[in-house]
Amino acid sequence: MTAPLDLDQLQSFCAIADCGSFTEAARRVNKTQSAVSMQIKRLEARLGHSLLTRDGRGVSLTNHGEALYARARRMLRINAEIMDLFSDGDLSGSIRFGVPDDYAVRLLPVILSNFQRTHPKIVVDVRCQPSEELIEGMRTGKYDLIVFSQGTSQESGELFRTERMFWVASHGGTALLQEPLPIAGGLHCCWKDNAVEVLNRIGRDYRIAYTSSNAIAIASAVLTDLAVGFLPESALQPGMRVISEDKDLPRLRDAQIALMRASHAYGGIYDALANHIVASMGNLEGKEALPVAAE
């Protein structure tokens, strides 16, 4: 019978894959760099294939490493589930959680306050950043869990919600009638990229009138009639006029919301928070959306 793989080796392998560095991975798994290097050598010898490529820019996965990565993650998750099944202790600890402030303005405070009431011994430290910065922060070890918008430079993560994107303007405002159309969007924003793409496709003249990495600033620009914006269903705010889809403002690509975990963030407190967020946001079923205004 073939002996099972060493979960400790798989943990170190996933940590290296996540951050692209033996030094950072060793810090995350609380081992020396030489110990982590020895683990990877033993894992590669066991599997008979090279898993990692070292170059001047860091460490990357080989084809065999890519094939192992997702499966190793599943084994770590199942191991955490088994440990939870036989654990009698109360859930306690702290979680570093990142989220785009598009969702943090209105939706996430309610979700997180409900979580704190049901899990008072779990401390959630929240940081709001654009999705691209959250993904980079995950790579550098700043977060345990993040919620982010897929469509960025990285499509990985656990997709748990797809929702409509809407063009939005101020009630009674004139920004929608201006030529060129003033639009407001985030820095390095996949939603803005899609809005520009569809406007270019139909030949609609526009200008980037307001740019910020802060969702409150973007919403304020829309609500004060400085520009037209674009938001997913769960980020709409009172006072915004949702514009009907027509030939002048075509439908935008749906927003895809995903969860990403650090390689250690399975089971226990991490599953408690992840499951709560996925259940809360995944079951909205459109009730958070505002009425779509006719032209």
Short mmCIF file of C-alpha atoms in Angstrom, two decimals:
data_model
loop_
_atom_site.label_atom_id
_atom_site.label_comp_id
_atom_site.label_asym_id
_atom_site.label_seq_id
_atom_site.Cartn_x
_atom_site.Cartn_y
_atom_site.Cartn_z
CA MET A 1 0.00 0.00 0.00
CA THR A 2 1.29 3.44 -0.90
CA ALA A 3 1.98 5.60 2.15
CA PRO A 4 -0.02 8.87 2.34
CA LEU A 5 1.56 12.20 1.54
CA ASP A 6 2.86 14.35 4.37
CA LEU A 7 0.36 17.15 5.08
CA ASP A 8 3.09 19.27 6.66
CA GLN A 9 5.03 19.15 3.38
CA LEU A 10 1.90 20.06 1.44
CA GLN A 11 1.28 23.00 3.78
CA SER A 12 4.76 24.35 3.10
CA PHE A 13 4.40 23.74 -0.64
CA CYS A 14 1.12 25.71 -0.76
CA ALA A 15 2.61 28.53 1.29
CA ILE A 16 5.49 28.84 -1.20
CA ALA A 17 3.05 28.77 -4.13
CA ASP A 18 0.95 31.49 -2.50
CA CYS A 19 3.75 33.95 -1.78
CA GLY A 20 6.44 33.00 -4.32
CA SER A 21 9.18 32.96 -1.70
CA PHE A 22 10.85 30.31 0.47
CA THR A 23 11.73 32.95 3.06
CA GLU A 24 8.17 34.24 3.44
CA ALA A 25 6.73 30.72 3.33
CA ALA A 26 9.06 29.65 6.16
CA ARG A 27 7.79 32.54 8.26
CA ARG A 28 4.17 31.59 7.57
CA VAL A 29 4.59 27.94 8.55
CA ASN A 30 6.86 28.78 11.48
CA LYS A 31 9.89 26.86 10.21
CA THR A 32 13.41 27.72 9.15
CA GLN A 33 14.04 28.26 5.45
CA SER A 34 16.35 25.25 5.34
CA ALA A 35 13.64 23.06 6.90
CA VAL A 36 11.13 24.20 4.28
CA SER A 37 13.65 23.56 1.48
CA MET A 38 14.22 20.04 2.80
CA GLN A 39 10.46 19.43 2.91
CA ILE A 40 10.09 20.42 -0.74
CA LYS A 41 13.03 18.22 -1.77
CA ARG A 42 11.42 15.25 -0.02
CA LEU A 43 8.04 15.99 -1.58
CA GLU A 44 9.55 16.26 -5.07
CA ALA A 45 11.51 13.04 -4.52
CA ARG A 46 8.34 11.29 -3.34
CA LEU A 47 6.35 12.40 -6.40
CA GLY A 48 9.25 12.02 -8.82
CA HIS A 49 8.79 15.47 -10.38
CA SER A 50 10.04 19.00 -9.93
CA LEU A 51 7.28 21.17 -8.44
CA LEU A 52 8.87 24.60 -8.23
CA THR A 53 11.08 26.71 -10.48
CA ARG A 54 13.45 29.18 -8.87
CA ASP A 55 14.50 32.26 -10.84
CA GLY A 56 15.62 35.81 -10.19
CA ARG A 57 12.05 37.03 -9.68
CA GLY A 58 11.15 34.43 -7.08
CA VAL A 59 9.57 31.01 -7.16
CA SER A 60 6.89 29.74 -9.55
CA LEU A 61 5.06 26.46 -10.07
CA THR A 62 6.01 23.94 -12.73
CA ASN A 63 3.26 22.15 -14.65
CA HIS A 64 3.39 19.34 -12.11
CA GLY A 65 3.32 21.93 -9.32
CA GLU A 66 0.19 23.48 -10.81
CA ALA A 67 -1.44 20.04 -10.93
CA LEU A 68 -0.58 19.41 -7.28
CA TYR A 69 -1.57 22.83 -5.91
CA ALA A 70 -5.37 22.62 -6.09
CA ARG A 71 -5.35 19.01 -4.87
CA ALA A 72 -3.04 19.89 -1.97
CA ARG A 73 -5.41 22.69 -1.00
CA ARG A 74 -8.31 20.24 -0.96
CA MET A 75 -6.37 17.86 1.29
CA LEU A 76 -5.57 20.69 3.71
CA ARG A 77 -9.23 21.72 3.76
CA ILE A 78 -10.43 18.16 4.42
CA ASN A 79 -7.86 17.77 7.18
CA ALA A 80 -9.15 20.97 8.82
CA GLU A 81 -12.75 19.72 8.53
CA ILE A 82 -11.83 16.45 10.25
CA MET A 83 -10.07 18.30 13.07
CA ASP A 84 -13.10 20.54 13.52
CA LEU A 85 -15.41 17.51 13.64
CA PHE A 86 -13.63 16.15 16.70
CA SER A 87 -12.92 19.46 18.41
CA ASP A 88 -14.93 20.39 21.50
CA GLY A 89 -13.41 23.83 22.06
CA ASP A 90 -15.13 27.17 21.47
CA LEU A 91 -14.01 29.05 18.38
CA SER A 92 -11.72 31.92 19.29
CA GLY A 93 -8.88 33.87 17.69
CA SER A 94 -8.31 36.69 15.24
CA ILE A 95 -8.73 36.90 11.48
CA ARG A 96 -7.18 39.42 9.10
CA PHE A 97 -9.93 40.07 6.57
CA GLY A 98 -9.78 42.23 3.45
CA VAL A 99 -12.71 43.49 1.39
CA PRO A 100 -13.24 46.11 -1.34
CA ASP A 101 -15.02 49.13 0.11
CA ASP A 102 -17.65 48.85 -2.64
CA TYR A 103 -19.21 46.17 -0.42
CA ALA A 104 -17.98 47.57 2.90
CA VAL A 105 -19.96 50.81 2.58
CA ARG A 106 -23.41 49.29 3.06
CA LEU A 107 -23.50 45.50 3.05
CA LEU A 108 -20.50 44.10 4.93
CA PRO A 109 -21.00 46.06 8.20
CA VAL A 110 -24.35 44.33 8.69
CA ILE A 111 -22.92 40.91 7.81
CA LEU A 112 -19.91 41.31 10.09
CA SER A 113 -21.93 42.69 13.01
CA ASN A 114 -24.17 39.63 12.80
CA PHE A 115 -21.08 37.42 12.78
CA GLN A 116 -19.64 39.12 15.87
CA ARG A 117 -22.89 38.54 17.77
CA THR A 118 -22.83 34.81 17.02
CA HIS A 119 -19.04 34.43 17.41
CA PRO A 120 -18.02 36.89 20.16
CA LYS A 121 -14.64 35.23 20.74
CA ILE A 122 -13.49 35.69 17.14
CA VAL A 123 -11.89 39.07 16.44
CA VAL A 124 -12.10 40.19 12.80
CA ASP A 125 -9.63 42.89 11.77
CA VAL A 126 -11.00 44.43 8.57
CA ARG A 127 -9.08 46.37 5.96
CA CYS A 128 -10.70 47.90 2.86
CA GLN A 129 -8.69 48.07 -0.36
CA PRO A 130 -9.27 47.67 -4.11
CA SER A 131 -9.36 44.07 -5.30
CA GLU A 132 -5.95 44.21 -6.99
CA GLU A 133 -4.34 45.42 -3.75
CA LEU A 134 -6.16 42.78 -1.73
CA ILE A 135 -4.81 40.03 -3.99
CA GLU A 136 -1.28 41.43 -3.65
CA GLY A 137 -1.78 41.67 0.12
CA MET A 138 -2.81 38.02 0.21
CA ARG A 139 0.37 37.11 -1.69
CA THR A 140 2.53 39.02 0.80
CA GLY A 141 0.84 37.54 3.86
CA LYS A 142 -1.24 40.50 5.04
CA TYR A 143 -4.55 38.63 5.03
CA ASP A 144 -6.07 35.34 6.07
CA LEU A 145 -9.24 35.82 4.00
CA ILE A 146 -10.30 38.32 1.35
CA VAL A 147 -13.44 38.99 -0.65
CA PHE A 148 -12.63 40.41 -4.07
CA SER A 149 -14.04 41.02 -7.53
CA GLN A 150 -12.98 38.56 -10.18
CA GLY A 151 -12.08 40.04 -13.55
CA THR A 152 -8.85 41.38 -12.07
CA SER A 153 -5.44 40.11 -13.15
CA GLN A 154 -6.11 36.95 -11.11
CA GLU A 155 -9.20 34.80 -11.63
CA SER A 156 -8.54 32.38 -8.78
CA GLY A 157 -10.57 32.17 -5.60
CA GLU A 158 -13.88 30.58 -4.64
CA LEU A 159 -16.61 32.25 -6.73
CA PHE A 160 -19.76 32.50 -4.61
CA ARG A 161 -21.91 35.26 -6.12
CA THR A 162 -22.62 36.64 -9.59
CA GLU A 163 -24.79 39.74 -9.83
CA ARG A 164 -25.90 42.43 -12.25
CA MET A 165 -23.83 45.53 -12.81
CA PHE A 166 -25.81 48.73 -13.27
CA TRP A 167 -25.15 52.18 -14.65
CA VAL A 168 -26.10 54.67 -11.92
CA ALA A 169 -26.70 58.40 -11.79
CA SER A 170 -28.11 60.96 -9.39
CA HIS A 171 -31.88 61.32 -9.12
CA GLY A 172 -32.84 64.50 -10.96
CA GLY A 173 -29.27 65.11 -12.13
CA THR A 174 -27.98 66.11 -15.56
CA ALA A 175 -24.71 64.15 -15.79
CA LEU A 176 -26.42 61.47 -17.87
CA LEU A 177 -27.34 64.08 -20.51
CA GLN A 178 -23.88 65.59 -20.86
CA GLU A 179 -21.60 65.09 -23.85
CA PRO A 180 -19.07 63.68 -23.52
CA LEU A 181 -20.53 61.45 -20.81
CA PRO A 182 -18.69 62.03 -17.50
CA ILE A 183 -17.97 58.75 -15.73
CA ALA A 184 -16.55 57.95 -12.30
CA GLY A 185 -14.56 54.82 -11.48
CA GLY A 186 -11.81 53.33 -9.40
CA LEU A 187 -8.09 53.12 -10.02
CA HIS A 188 -7.08 49.87 -11.76
CA CYS A 189 -10.76 48.84 -11.69
CA CYS A 190 -12.06 45.94 -13.79
CA TRP A 191 -15.55 47.49 -13.67
CA LYS A 192 -14.24 50.74 -15.14
CA ASP A 193 -12.36 48.80 -17.81
CA ASN A 194 -15.60 47.08 -18.83
CA ALA A 195 -17.55 50.37 -18.85
CA VAL A 196 -14.94 51.98 -21.11
CA GLU A 197 -14.95 48.89 -23.33
CA VAL A 198 -18.72 48.98 -23.94
CA LEU A 199 -18.74 52.74 -24.49
CA ASN A 200 -15.94 52.43 -27.04
CA ARG A 201 -17.78 49.58 -28.72
CA ILE A 202 -20.87 51.70 -29.40
CA GLY A 203 -18.87 54.85 -30.17
CA ARG A 204 -20.24 56.83 -27.19
CA ASP A 205 -18.11 59.85 -26.36
CA TYR A 206 -17.04 59.93 -22.69
CA ARG A 207 -14.47 61.35 -20.32
CA ILE A 208 -13.09 60.02 -17.04
CA ALA A 209 -14.41 62.78 -14.81
CA TYR A 210 -13.68 61.29 -11.39
CA THR A 211 -11.19 58.65 -10.34
CA SER A 212 -10.58 57.34 -6.83
CA SER A 213 -9.66 54.12 -5.06
CA ASN A 214 -12.30 54.98 -2.45
CA ALA A 215 -15.84 53.73 -3.10
CA ILE A 216 -17.39 56.41 -0.89
CA ALA A 217 -15.73 59.08 -3.04
CA ILE A 218 -17.02 57.45 -6.23
CA ALA A 219 -20.54 57.17 -4.79
CA SER A 220 -20.39 60.83 -3.72
CA ALA A 221 -19.43 61.86 -7.24
CA VAL A 222 -22.49 60.05 -8.56
CA LEU A 223 -24.89 61.28 -5.87
CA THR A 224 -23.79 64.92 -6.34
CA ASP A 225 -24.23 64.65 -10.13
CA LEU A 226 -20.55 65.03 -11.01
CA ALA A 227 -20.55 61.82 -13.05
CA VAL A 228 -22.31 58.62 -14.02
CA GLY A 229 -21.03 55.49 -12.29
CA PHE A 230 -21.40 51.71 -12.37
CA LEU A 231 -21.99 49.42 -9.41
CA PRO A 232 -23.05 45.84 -8.69
CA GLU A 233 -26.43 45.13 -7.19
CA SER A 234 -25.16 44.67 -3.62
CA ALA A 235 -23.26 47.98 -3.64
CA LEU A 236 -26.15 50.24 -4.74
CA GLN A 237 -27.02 53.07 -2.38
CA PRO A 238 -30.18 55.06 -1.63
CA GLY A 239 -30.39 58.18 -3.77
CA MET A 240 -28.91 56.53 -6.81
CA ARG A 241 -30.93 56.26 -9.99
CA VAL A 242 -30.37 52.92 -11.69
CA ILE A 243 -30.38 53.48 -15.45
CA SER A 244 -32.29 51.18 -17.76
CA GLU A 245 -30.22 49.30 -20.30
CA ASP A 246 -30.53 50.88 -23.77
CA LYS A 247 -28.54 51.53 -26.94
CA ASP A 248 -26.69 54.49 -25.34
CA LEU A 249 -25.66 52.59 -22.21
CA PRO A 250 -25.38 48.87 -23.02
CA ARG A 251 -25.45 46.16 -20.40
CA LEU A 252 -22.24 45.73 -18.42
CA ARG A 253 -20.55 42.43 -17.64
CA ASP A 254 -21.89 40.81 -14.48
CA ALA A 255 -19.87 41.26 -11.30
CA GLN A 256 -18.31 38.08 -9.94
CA ILE A 257 -17.55 38.07 -6.23
CA ALA A 258 -15.07 35.53 -4.87
CA LEU A 259 -13.41 34.51 -1.64
CA MET A 260 -9.69 33.77 -1.37
CA ARG A 261 -7.97 32.07 1.55
CA ALA A 262 -4.38 31.86 2.70
CA SER A 263 -3.12 28.26 2.61
CA HIS A 264 -3.54 27.97 6.40
CA ALA A 265 -7.05 29.48 6.48
CA TYR A 266 -9.17 26.33 6.54
CA GLY A 267 -11.34 25.01 9.34
CA GLY A 268 -12.10 26.59 12.68
CA ILE A 269 -12.47 30.35 12.81
CA TYR A 270 -11.70 30.74 9.10
CA ASP A 271 -14.51 28.48 7.95
CA ALA A 272 -16.85 30.16 10.42
CA LEU A 273 -16.28 33.58 8.84
CA ALA A 274 -16.05 32.33 5.24
CA ASN A 275 -19.26 30.33 5.53
CA HIS A 276 -21.08 33.25 7.14
CA ILE A 277 -20.07 35.66 4.36
CA VAL A 278 -20.89 33.22 1.56
CA ALA A 279 -24.28 32.39 3.08
CA SER A 280 -25.16 36.02 3.78
CA MET A 281 -24.15 37.43 0.40
CA GLY A 282 -25.03 34.35 -1.60
CA ASN A 283 -28.65 34.41 -0.40
CA LEU A 284 -29.42 38.05 -1.19
CA GLU A 285 -31.43 37.01 -4.28
CA GLY A 286 -31.74 40.55 -5.53
CA LYS A 287 -33.52 42.03 -2.52
CA GLU A 288 -30.70 44.51 -2.02
CA ALA A 289 -31.18 45.99 -5.50
CA LEU A 290 -32.87 49.32 -6.04
CA PRO A 291 -35.69 49.70 -8.58
CA VAL A 292 -34.44 50.18 -12.13
CA ALA A 293 -35.57 53.61 -13.34
CA ALA A 294 -36.94 53.97 -16.83
CA GLU A 295 -35.40 56.44 -19.23
#
